[in-house]
Coordinates of N, CA and C in Angstrom, one line a residue:
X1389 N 0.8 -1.2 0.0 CA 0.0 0.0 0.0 C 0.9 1.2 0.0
X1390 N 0.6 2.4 -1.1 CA 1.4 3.6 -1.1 C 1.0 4.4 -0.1
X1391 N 2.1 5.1 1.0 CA 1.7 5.7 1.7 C 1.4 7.2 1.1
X1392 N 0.2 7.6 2.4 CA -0.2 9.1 2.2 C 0.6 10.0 2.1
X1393 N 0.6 11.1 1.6 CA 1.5 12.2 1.4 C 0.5 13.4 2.1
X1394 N 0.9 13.6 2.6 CA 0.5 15.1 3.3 C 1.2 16.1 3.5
X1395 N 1.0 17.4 2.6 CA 1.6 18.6 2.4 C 0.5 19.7 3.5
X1396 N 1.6 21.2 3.8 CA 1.0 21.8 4.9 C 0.0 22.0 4.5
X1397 N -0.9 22.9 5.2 CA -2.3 23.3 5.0 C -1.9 25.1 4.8
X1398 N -2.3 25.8 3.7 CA -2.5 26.6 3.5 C -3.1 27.7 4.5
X1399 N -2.6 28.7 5.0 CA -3.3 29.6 6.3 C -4.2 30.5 5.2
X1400 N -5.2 29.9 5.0 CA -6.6 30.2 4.9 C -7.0 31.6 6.0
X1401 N -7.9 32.4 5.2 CA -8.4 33.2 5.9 C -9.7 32.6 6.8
X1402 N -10.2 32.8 8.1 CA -11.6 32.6 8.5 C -12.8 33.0 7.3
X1403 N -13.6 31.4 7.6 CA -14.5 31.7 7.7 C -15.4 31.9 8.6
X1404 N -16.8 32.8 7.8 CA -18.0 33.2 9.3 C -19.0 32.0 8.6
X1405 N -19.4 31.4 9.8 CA -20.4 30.5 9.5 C -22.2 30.7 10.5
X1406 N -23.0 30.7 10.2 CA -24.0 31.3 11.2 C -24.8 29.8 11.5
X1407 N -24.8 29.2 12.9 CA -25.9 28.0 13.5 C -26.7 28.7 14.0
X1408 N -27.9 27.5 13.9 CA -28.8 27.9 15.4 C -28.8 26.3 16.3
X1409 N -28.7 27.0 17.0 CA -29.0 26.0 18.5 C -30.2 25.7 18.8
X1410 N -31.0 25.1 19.2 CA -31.4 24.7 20.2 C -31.4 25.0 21.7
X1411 N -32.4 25.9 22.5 CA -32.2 26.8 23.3 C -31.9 25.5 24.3
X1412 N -31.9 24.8 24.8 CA -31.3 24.1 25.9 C -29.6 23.9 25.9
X1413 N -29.6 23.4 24.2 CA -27.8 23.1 24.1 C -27.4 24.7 24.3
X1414 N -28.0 25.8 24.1 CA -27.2 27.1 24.4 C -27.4 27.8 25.4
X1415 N -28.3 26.9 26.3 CA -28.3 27.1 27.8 C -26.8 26.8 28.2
X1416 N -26.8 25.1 27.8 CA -25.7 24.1 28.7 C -24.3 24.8 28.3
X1417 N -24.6 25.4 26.9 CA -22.9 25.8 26.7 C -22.9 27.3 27.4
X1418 N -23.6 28.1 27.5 CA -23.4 29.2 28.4 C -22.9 28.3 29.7
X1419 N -23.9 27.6 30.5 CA -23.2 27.0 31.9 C -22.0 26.0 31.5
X1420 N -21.7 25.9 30.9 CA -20.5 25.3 30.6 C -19.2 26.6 30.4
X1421 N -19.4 27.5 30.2 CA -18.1 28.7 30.1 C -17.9 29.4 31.1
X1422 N -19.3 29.4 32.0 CA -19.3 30.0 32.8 C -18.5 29.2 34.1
X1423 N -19.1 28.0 34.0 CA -18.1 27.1 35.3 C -16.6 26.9 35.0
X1424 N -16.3 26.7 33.3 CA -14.9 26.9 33.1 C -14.4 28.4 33.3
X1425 N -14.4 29.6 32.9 CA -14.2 30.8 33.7 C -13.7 30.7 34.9
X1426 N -14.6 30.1 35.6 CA -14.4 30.1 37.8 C -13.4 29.1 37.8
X1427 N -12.9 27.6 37.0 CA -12.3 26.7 37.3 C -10.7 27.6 36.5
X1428 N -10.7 28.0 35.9 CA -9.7 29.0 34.9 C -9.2 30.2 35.6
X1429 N -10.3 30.8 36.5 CA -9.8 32.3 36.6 C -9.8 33.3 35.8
X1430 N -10.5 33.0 34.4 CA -10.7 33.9 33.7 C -12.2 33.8 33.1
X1431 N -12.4 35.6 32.5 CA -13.3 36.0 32.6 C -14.5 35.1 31.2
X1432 N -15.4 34.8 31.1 CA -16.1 34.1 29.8 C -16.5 35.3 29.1
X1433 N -16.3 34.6 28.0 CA -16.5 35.6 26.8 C -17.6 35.7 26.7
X1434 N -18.2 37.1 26.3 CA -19.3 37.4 26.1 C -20.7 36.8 24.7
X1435 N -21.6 36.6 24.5 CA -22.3 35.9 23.9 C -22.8 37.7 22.8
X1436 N -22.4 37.3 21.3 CA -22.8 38.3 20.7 C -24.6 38.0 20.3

């Protein structure tokens, strides 16, 4: 079997992609940043 060749990855610009959630999963991930924040010491990013 010929092995895979893998060349770097081009530094691509971002992309913006837009989801919707499901208000419970964007409950859990707000209380999810917020308990990491307090276990971190640092402040959770704000939700645009």
């Amino acid at each position: 079997m010929t092995k895979l060749k893998l060349g770097p990855l081009p530094d691509d610009k971002p992309v913006k992609i837009t989801v919707e959630l499901p208000a419970p999963l964007h409950r859990d991930l707000v209380a999810y940043a917020e308990v990491l924040a307090r276990e971190t010491s640092q402040p959770a990013a704000e939700a645009r």
